[in-house]
């Protein structure tokens, strides 16, 4: 809900750059969280 209000009050270019950086941070966090899990899963399955 708060995100929609922020997007409406910001100019389009500013919103887009904010969204891009936000997605980048999200992807970065997801990679940091999932890569160790994937490595553990592969190492367990190889044993």
PDB file of C-alpha atoms in Angstrom:
ATOM      1  CA  UNK A   1       0.000   0.000   0.000  1.00  0.00           C
ATOM      2  CA  UNK A   2       2.739   2.473   0.984  1.00  0.00           C
ATOM      3  CA  UNK A   3       4.758   1.590  -2.140  1.00  0.00           C
ATOM      4  CA  UNK A   4       1.866   2.543  -4.463  1.00  0.00           C
ATOM      5  CA  UNK A   5       1.522   5.938  -2.756  1.00  0.00           C
ATOM      6  CA  UNK A   6       5.269   6.582  -3.118  1.00  0.00           C
ATOM      7  CA  UNK A   7       5.243   5.652  -6.827  1.00  0.00           C
ATOM      8  CA  UNK A   8       2.305   7.990  -7.544  1.00  0.00           C
ATOM      9  CA  UNK A   9       3.978  10.938  -5.785  1.00  0.00           C
ATOM     10  CA  UNK A  10       7.357  10.468  -7.564  1.00  0.00           C
ATOM     11  CA  UNK A  11       8.253  11.376 -11.170  1.00  0.00           C
ATOM     12  CA  UNK A  12       8.403   8.448 -13.598  1.00  0.00           C
ATOM     13  CA  UNK A  13      12.177   8.432 -14.210  1.00  0.00           C
ATOM     14  CA  UNK A  14      12.899   8.660 -10.483  1.00  0.00           C
ATOM     15  CA  UNK A  15      10.432   5.835  -9.816  1.00  0.00           C
ATOM     16  CA  UNK A  16      12.062   3.651 -12.474  1.00  0.00           C
ATOM     17  CA  UNK A  17      15.593   4.131 -11.117  1.00  0.00           C
ATOM     18  CA  UNK A  18      14.297   3.464  -7.591  1.00  0.00           C
ATOM     19  CA  UNK A  19      12.546   0.298  -8.793  1.00  0.00           C
ATOM     20  CA  UNK A  20      15.666  -0.895 -10.625  1.00  0.00           C
ATOM     21  CA  UNK A  21      17.899  -0.406  -7.593  1.00  0.00           C
ATOM     22  CA  UNK A  22      15.281  -2.064  -5.373  1.00  0.00           C
ATOM     23  CA  UNK A  23      15.087  -5.103  -7.686  1.00  0.00           C
ATOM     24  CA  UNK A  24      18.887  -5.253  -7.755  1.00  0.00           C
ATOM     25  CA  UNK A  25      19.047  -5.297  -3.949  1.00  0.00           C
ATOM     26  CA  UNK A  26      16.328  -7.971  -3.818  1.00  0.00           C
ATOM     27  CA  UNK A  27      18.143 -10.168  -6.368  1.00  0.00           C
ATOM     28  CA  UNK A  28      21.396  -9.702  -4.471  1.00  0.00           C
ATOM     29  CA  UNK A  29      19.745 -10.779  -1.192  1.00  0.00           C
ATOM     30  CA  UNK A  30      18.066 -13.768  -2.855  1.00  0.00           C
ATOM     31  CA  UNK A  31      21.398 -14.878  -4.376  1.00  0.00           C
ATOM     32  CA  UNK A  32      23.183 -14.589  -1.022  1.00  0.00           C
ATOM     33  CA  UNK A  33      20.433 -16.638   0.636  1.00  0.00           C
ATOM     34  CA  UNK A  34      19.971 -19.326  -2.040  1.00  0.00           C
ATOM     35  CA  UNK A  35      23.542 -19.983  -3.225  1.00  0.00           C
ATOM     36  CA  UNK A  36      24.702 -21.557   0.103  1.00  0.00           C
ATOM     37  CA  UNK A  37      21.536 -23.708   0.145  1.00  0.00           C
ATOM     38  CA  UNK A  38      22.191 -24.852  -3.443  1.00  0.00           C
ATOM     39  CA  UNK A  39      25.845 -25.627  -2.624  1.00  0.00           C
ATOM     40  CA  UNK A  40      24.804 -27.638   0.454  1.00  0.00           C
ATOM     41  CA  UNK A  41      22.183 -29.536  -1.554  1.00  0.00           C
ATOM     42  CA  UNK A  42      24.686 -30.412  -4.295  1.00  0.00           C
ATOM     43  CA  UNK A  43      27.404 -31.479  -1.843  1.00  0.00           C
ATOM     44  CA  UNK A  44      24.920 -33.703   0.039  1.00  0.00           C
ATOM     45  CA  UNK A  45      23.587 -35.272  -3.186  1.00  0.00           C
ATOM     46  CA  UNK A  46      27.124 -36.045  -4.427  1.00  0.00           C
ATOM     47  CA  UNK A  47      27.894 -37.903  -1.162  1.00  0.00           C
TER      48      UNK A  47
END
